[in-house]
């Protein structure tokens, strides 16, 4: 892909054409180092063309853009102080995101997403699972919690 040009405005002079000097995959999408063909300045772009339009349908029917960061935060919180390597958690998060997107759907219900996440977490750590489930399922009373514990 070296030397490949396409339209991506330069952030310095807003010229439309730039040369790609380096390209690699990153969690944020495809990362490209570019060099402006007019002013010669270098800049980095992240392109997530396929990752753009996944929405999450909330319980009340409202739609919201899928937010990877939100997903990560919820999961990291569940794993707080648990003896599980961050790499393992990140790998799981990647798998979750891939699985959601693989379904080829443009939208997913929060309930379906929650079930998928819980299934994954359960395989790794029971405590994290209970933490996530209690937030996610919004346990009404201690009996709900006990039922969930028994199910383990
Ligand atoms: Zn420029």
Coordinates of N, CA and C and ligand atoms in Angstrom, one line a residue:
X1 N 0.8 -1.2 0.0 CA 0.0 0.0 0.0 C 0.9 1.3 0.0
X2 N 2.1 1.1 0.0 CA 3.0 2.3 0.0 C 2.8 3.1 -1.2
X3 N 2.7 4.4 -1.0 CA 2.5 5.3 -2.1 C 1.1 5.5 -2.5
X4 N 0.2 4.8 -1.9 CA -1.2 4.8 -2.2 C -1.8 6.2 -1.8
X5 N -2.6 6.8 -2.6 CA -3.2 8.1 -2.2 C -4.7 8.0 -2.3
X6 N -5.3 8.7 -1.4 CA -6.7 8.8 -1.5 C -7.2 10.1 -0.7
X7 N -8.4 10.3 -0.7 CA -8.9 11.5 0.0 C -8.9 11.5 1.5
X8 N -8.1 12.3 2.1 CA -8.1 12.4 3.6 C -7.5 13.7 3.9
X9 N -8.3 14.7 4.2 CA -7.8 16.0 4.3 C -6.7 16.2 5.3
X10 N -5.7 16.9 4.9 CA -4.6 17.2 5.8 C -5.0 18.1 6.9
X11 N -4.7 17.8 8.2 CA -5.2 18.7 9.3 C -4.5 20.0 9.3
X12 N -3.4 20.2 8.6 CA -2.6 21.4 8.6 C -3.1 22.4 7.6
X13 N -3.1 21.9 6.3 CA -3.5 22.8 5.2 C -4.8 22.4 4.5
X14 N -5.4 21.3 4.9 CA -6.7 20.8 4.4 C -6.6 20.4 2.9
X15 N -5.4 20.2 2.5 CA -5.3 19.6 1.1 C -5.8 18.2 1.2
X16 N -6.5 17.8 0.0 CA -7.2 16.5 0.0 C -6.3 15.3 -0.2
X17 N -5.2 15.5 -0.8 CA -4.4 14.3 -1.2 C -3.2 14.1 -0.2
X18 N -3.0 12.8 0.1 CA -1.9 12.5 1.0 C -1.4 11.1 0.5
X19 N -0.1 10.9 0.9 CA 0.5 9.6 0.6 C 0.6 8.8 1.9
X20 N 0.2 7.5 1.8 CA 0.3 6.7 2.9 C 1.7 6.1 3.1
X21 N 2.3 6.4 4.2 CA 3.7 5.9 4.4 C 3.8 4.7 5.3
X22 N 2.8 4.4 6.0 CA 2.8 3.2 6.9 C 1.3 2.9 7.2
X23 N 1.1 1.6 7.3 CA -0.3 1.2 7.6 C -0.3 0.0 8.5
X24 N -1.0 0.0 9.6 CA -1.1 -1.1 10.5 C -2.4 -1.2 11.2
X25 N -2.8 -2.4 11.6 CA -4.0 -2.6 12.3 C -3.8 -2.2 13.8
X26 N -4.8 -1.5 14.3 CA -4.8 -1.2 15.8 C -6.2 -1.4 16.3
X27 N -6.3 -1.5 17.6 CA -7.7 -1.7 18.2 C -8.6 -0.6 17.8
X28 N -8.1 0.6 17.4 CA -8.9 1.7 17.0 C -9.4 1.7 15.6
X29 N -8.8 0.7 14.8 CA -9.1 0.6 13.4 C -7.8 0.5 12.6
X30 N -7.9 0.8 11.4 CA -6.7 0.8 10.6 C -5.9 2.1 10.8
X31 N -4.7 2.0 11.2 CA -3.9 3.2 11.5 C -3.0 3.5 10.3
X32 N -3.1 4.7 9.7 CA -2.3 5.0 8.6 C -1.5 6.3 8.9
X33 N -0.2 6.2 8.6 CA 0.7 7.3 8.7 C 0.6 8.0 7.3
X34 N 0.3 9.2 7.2 CA 0.2 9.9 6.0 C 1.1 11.1 5.8
X35 N 1.4 11.4 4.6 CA 2.2 12.6 4.3 C 1.4 13.4 3.3
X36 N 1.2 14.7 3.7 CA 0.4 15.6 2.8 C 1.2 15.9 1.6
X37 N 0.5 15.8 0.4 CA 1.2 16.0 -0.9 C 1.5 17.5 -1.1
X38 N 0.8 18.3 -0.4 CA 1.0 19.7 -0.6 C 2.0 20.3 0.4
X39 N 1.8 20.2 1.7 CA 2.7 20.8 2.7 C 3.7 19.9 3.2
X40 N 3.6 18.6 2.9 CA 4.6 17.7 3.4 C 4.6 17.3 4.8
X41 N 3.6 17.8 5.6 CA 3.5 17.4 7.0 C 2.9 16.0 7.1
X42 N 3.3 15.4 8.2 CA 2.8 14.0 8.5 C 1.7 14.0 9.5
X43 N 0.8 13.1 9.3 CA -0.3 12.9 10.3 C -0.7 11.5 10.3
X44 N -1.5 11.2 11.3 CA -2.0 9.8 11.5 C -3.5 9.8 11.4
X45 N -4.0 8.8 10.7 CA -5.5 8.7 10.6 C -5.9 7.3 11.1
X46 N -7.0 7.2 11.7 CA -7.6 5.9 12.1 C -8.9 5.8 11.3
X47 N -9.0 4.7 10.6 CA -10.2 4.5 9.8 C -10.9 3.2 10.2
X48 N -12.1 3.4 10.6 CA -12.9 2.2 11.0 C -14.2 2.2 10.1
X49 N -14.0 2.0 8.8 CA -15.1 2.1 7.9 C -16.1 1.0 8.2
X50 N -15.7 -0.2 8.5 CA -16.7 -1.3 8.8 C -17.2 -1.2 10.2
X51 N -16.5 -0.5 11.0 CA -16.9 -0.5 12.4 C -17.9 0.7 12.8
X52 N -18.3 1.4 11.8 CA -19.0 2.6 12.1 C -20.4 2.4 12.7
X53 N -21.2 1.7 12.0 CA -22.6 1.8 12.3 C -23.3 0.6 13.0
X54 N -22.9 0.4 14.2 CA -23.6 -0.6 15.0 C -24.3 0.1 16.1
X55 N -25.6 -0.1 16.2 CA -26.3 0.6 17.3 C -26.9 -0.4 18.3
X56 N -27.0 0.1 19.5 CA -27.5 -0.7 20.6 C -28.9 -0.2 20.9
X57 N -29.8 -1.2 21.0 CA -31.2 -0.8 21.3 C -31.5 -1.0 22.8
X58 N -31.8 0.1 23.4 CA -32.0 0.0 24.9 C -33.4 -0.5 25.2
X59 N -33.5 -0.9 26.5 CA -34.8 -1.4 27.0 C -36.0 -0.6 26.6
X60 N -35.8 0.8 26.6 CA -36.9 1.6 26.3 C -37.1 1.9 24.8
X61 N -36.3 1.2 24.0 CA -36.4 1.3 22.6 C -35.5 2.4 22.0
X62 N -34.9 3.1 22.8 CA -34.0 4.1 22.2 C -32.7 3.5 21.7
X63 N -32.2 4.1 20.6 CA -31.0 3.6 20.0 C -29.8 4.4 20.4
X64 N -28.7 3.8 20.5 CA -27.5 4.5 20.9 C -26.3 3.8 20.1
X65 N -25.3 4.6 19.8 CA -24.2 4.1 19.0 C -23.4 3.1 19.9
X66 N -23.0 2.0 19.3 CA -22.2 1.0 20.1 C -21.0 1.7 20.6
X67 N -20.7 1.6 21.8 CA -19.6 2.3 22.4 C -18.6 1.3 23.1
X68 N -17.5 1.1 22.4 CA -16.5 0.1 22.8 C -16.0 0.5 24.2
X69 N -15.8 1.8 24.4 CA -15.2 2.2 25.6 C -16.1 1.9 26.8
X70 N -17.4 2.1 26.6 CA -18.4 1.8 27.6 C -18.4 0.3 28.0
X71 N -18.3 -0.5 26.9 CA -18.3 -1.9 27.1 C -17.0 -2.3 28.0
X72 N -15.9 -1.7 27.6 CA -14.6 -2.0 28.3 C -14.7 -1.5 29.8
X73 N -15.3 -0.4 30.0 CA -15.3 0.1 31.4 C -16.2 -0.8 32.2
X74 N -17.3 -1.2 31.7 CA -18.2 -2.1 32.5 C -17.5 -3.4 32.8
X75 N -16.8 -3.9 31.8 CA -16.1 -5.2 32.1 C -14.9 -5.1 33.0
X76 N -14.1 -4.0 32.8 CA -13.0 -3.8 33.7 C -13.4 -3.6 35.1
X77 N -14.5 -2.9 35.3 CA -15.0 -2.7 36.6 C -15.4 -4.1 37.3
X78 N -16.0 -5.0 36.5 CA -16.3 -6.3 37.0 C -15.1 -7.1 37.4
X79 N -14.0 -6.9 36.7 CA -12.8 -7.6 37.0 C -11.8 -6.9 37.9
X80 N -12.2 -5.8 38.5 CA -11.4 -5.1 39.4 C -10.8 -5.9 40.5
X81 N -9.5 -5.9 40.7 CA -8.7 -6.6 41.7 C -8.9 -8.1 41.6
X82 N -9.4 -8.6 40.5 CA -9.4 -10.0 40.3 C -8.1 -10.5 39.7
X83 N -7.7 -11.7 40.0 CA -6.4 -12.2 39.5 C -6.5 -12.7 38.0
X84 N -6.9 -11.8 37.2 CA -7.0 -12.1 35.8 C -6.2 -11.1 35.0
X85 N -5.3 -11.6 34.1 CA -4.5 -10.7 33.3 C -5.3 -9.8 32.4
X86 N -4.8 -8.5 32.3 CA -5.5 -7.6 31.5 C -5.6 -8.0 30.0
X87 N -4.5 -8.7 29.6 CA -4.5 -9.2 28.2 C -5.7 -10.2 28.0
X88 N -5.9 -11.0 29.0 CA -7.0 -12.0 28.9 C -8.3 -11.3 28.7
X89 N -8.5 -10.2 29.6 CA -9.8 -9.5 29.5 C -9.9 -8.8 28.2
X90 N -8.8 -8.2 27.7 CA -8.9 -7.5 26.4 C -9.2 -8.4 25.3
X91 N -8.6 -9.6 25.4 CA -8.9 -10.6 24.3 C -10.4 -11.0 24.3
X92 N -10.9 -11.1 25.5 CA -12.3 -11.5 25.7 C -13.2 -10.3 25.1
X93 N -12.8 -9.1 25.4 CA -13.6 -7.9 24.9 C -13.6 -7.9 23.4
X94 N -12.4 -8.2 22.8 CA -12.3 -8.3 21.3 C -13.2 -9.4 20.8
X95 N -13.2 -10.5 21.4 CA -14.1 -11.6 21.0 C -15.6 -11.2 21.0
X96 N -15.9 -10.5 22.1 CA -17.3 -10.1 22.3 C -17.7 -9.1 21.1
X97 N -16.8 -8.2 20.9 CA -17.1 -7.2 19.8 C -17.2 -7.9 18.5
X98 N -16.3 -8.8 18.2 CA -16.3 -9.5 17.0 C -17.6 -10.3 16.8
X99 N -18.0 -11.0 17.9 CA -19.2 -11.8 17.8 C -20.4 -11.0 17.5
X100 N -20.5 -9.8 18.1 CA -21.6 -9.0 17.9 C -21.6 -8.5 16.4
X101 N -20.5 -8.2 15.9 CA -20.4 -7.7 14.5 C -20.5 -8.8 13.5
X102 N -20.1 -10.0 13.9 CA -20.1 -11.1 13.0 C -21.6 -11.5 12.6
X103 N -22.5 -11.2 13.5 CA -23.9 -11.5 13.2 C -24.4 -10.7 12.1
X104 N -23.6 -9.8 11.6 CA -23.9 -9.0 10.4 C -25.1 -8.0 10.6
X105 N -25.4 -7.9 11.9 CA -26.5 -7.0 12.2 C -26.0 -5.6 12.4
X106 N -26.9 -4.6 12.1 CA -26.5 -3.3 12.3 C -26.9 -2.8 13.7
X107 N -27.7 -3.7 14.4 CA -28.1 -3.3 15.8 C -28.2 -4.5 16.6
X108 N -28.1 -4.3 17.9 CA -28.2 -5.4 18.9 C -28.9 -4.9 20.1
X109 N -29.8 -5.7 20.7 CA -30.5 -5.3 21.9 C -29.5 -5.3 23.1
X110 N -29.6 -4.4 24.0 CA -28.8 -4.4 25.2 C -28.9 -5.8 25.9
X111 N -30.1 -6.3 25.9 CA -30.3 -7.6 26.6 C -29.5 -8.7 26.0
X112 N -29.5 -8.8 24.6 CA -28.7 -9.8 23.9 C -27.2 -9.6 24.2
X113 N -26.8 -8.3 24.1 CA -25.4 -8.0 24.3 C -25.0 -8.4 25.8
X114 N -25.8 -8.1 26.7 CA -25.6 -8.4 28.1 C -25.4 -9.9 28.3
X115 N -26.3 -10.7 27.7 CA -26.2 -12.2 27.8 C -24.9 -12.7 27.3
X116 N -24.5 -12.2 26.1 CA -23.3 -12.6 25.5 C -22.1 -12.3 26.4
X117 N -22.1 -11.1 26.9 CA -21.0 -10.7 27.8 C -20.9 -11.5 29.0
X118 N -22.1 -11.8 29.6 CA -22.1 -12.6 30.8 C -21.6 -14.0 30.6
X119 N -22.0 -14.6 29.4 CA -21.6 -15.9 29.1 C -20.0 -16.0 29.0
X120 N -19.5 -14.9 28.4 CA -18.0 -14.9 28.3 C -17.3 -14.7 29.6
X121 N -17.8 -13.8 30.4 CA -17.2 -13.5 31.7 C -17.2 -14.7 32.6
X122 N -18.3 -15.4 32.5 CA -18.6 -16.6 33.4 C -17.5 -17.7 33.2
X123 N -17.0 -17.8 31.9 CA -16.0 -18.7 31.6 C -14.7 -18.4 32.2
X124 N -14.5 -17.1 32.5 CA -13.2 -16.7 33.0 C -13.1 -16.5 34.6
X125 N -14.1 -15.9 35.1 CA -14.1 -15.6 36.5 C -15.5 -15.5 37.1
X126 N -15.8 -16.3 38.1 CA -17.1 -16.3 38.7 C -17.5 -15.0 39.5
X127 N -16.5 -14.5 40.2 CA -16.7 -13.2 40.9 C -17.0 -12.1 40.0
X128 N -16.2 -12.0 38.9 CA -16.5 -10.9 37.9 C -17.8 -11.1 37.3
X129 N -18.2 -12.3 37.1 CA -19.5 -12.6 36.5 C -20.6 -12.1 37.4
X130 N -20.5 -12.4 38.7 CA -21.6 -12.0 39.6 C -21.6 -10.5 39.7
X131 N -20.5 -9.9 39.7 CA -20.5 -8.4 39.7 C -21.1 -7.8 38.5
X132 N -20.7 -8.3 37.3 CA -21.3 -7.8 36.1 C -22.8 -8.1 36.0
X133 N -23.2 -9.3 36.4 CA -24.6 -9.7 36.3 C -25.4 -8.8 37.3
X134 N -24.9 -8.5 38.5 CA -25.7 -7.8 39.4 C -25.9 -6.3 38.9
X135 N -25.0 -5.8 38.2 CA -25.1 -4.4 37.7 C -26.1 -4.6 36.5
X136 N -25.8 -5.5 35.6 CA -26.5 -5.6 34.4 C -28.0 -6.0 34.6
X137 N -28.2 -7.0 35.5 CA -29.6 -7.5 35.7 C -30.3 -6.6 36.7
X138 N -29.5 -5.8 37.4 CA -30.1 -4.9 38.4 C -30.9 -5.7 39.4
X139 N -30.3 -6.6 40.1 CA -30.9 -7.4 41.0 C -31.8 -6.6 42.0
X140 N -33.0 -7.0 42.1 CA -34.0 -6.3 42.9 C -33.8 -6.6 44.4
X141 N -33.5 -7.8 44.7 CA -33.3 -8.2 46.1 C -32.2 -9.3 46.3
X142 N -32.0 -9.6 47.5 CA -30.9 -10.6 47.8 C -31.3 -12.0 47.2
X143 N -32.6 -12.3 47.1 CA -33.0 -13.6 46.6 C -32.6 -13.8 45.1
X144 N -32.7 -12.7 44.3 CA -32.2 -12.8 43.0 C -30.7 -13.1 42.9
X145 N -30.0 -12.5 43.8 CA -28.6 -12.7 43.9 C -28.3 -14.1 44.3
X146 N -29.0 -14.7 45.3 CA -28.8 -16.0 45.7 C -29.1 -17.0 44.6
X147 N -30.1 -16.7 43.9 CA -30.5 -17.6 42.7 C -29.4 -17.7 41.7
X148 N -28.8 -16.5 41.5 CA -27.7 -16.5 40.5 C -26.5 -17.2 41.0
X149 N -26.2 -17.1 42.3 CA -25.1 -17.8 42.9 C -25.3 -19.3 42.8
X150 N -26.5 -19.8 43.0 CA -26.8 -21.2 42.9 C -26.6 -21.7 41.5
X151 N -26.8 -20.9 40.5 CA -26.7 -21.3 39.2 C -25.3 -21.5 38.7
X152 N -24.3 -21.1 39.5 CA -22.9 -21.2 39.1 C -22.4 -22.7 39.2
Ligands
LIG1 ZN1 -1.0 19.7 4.2

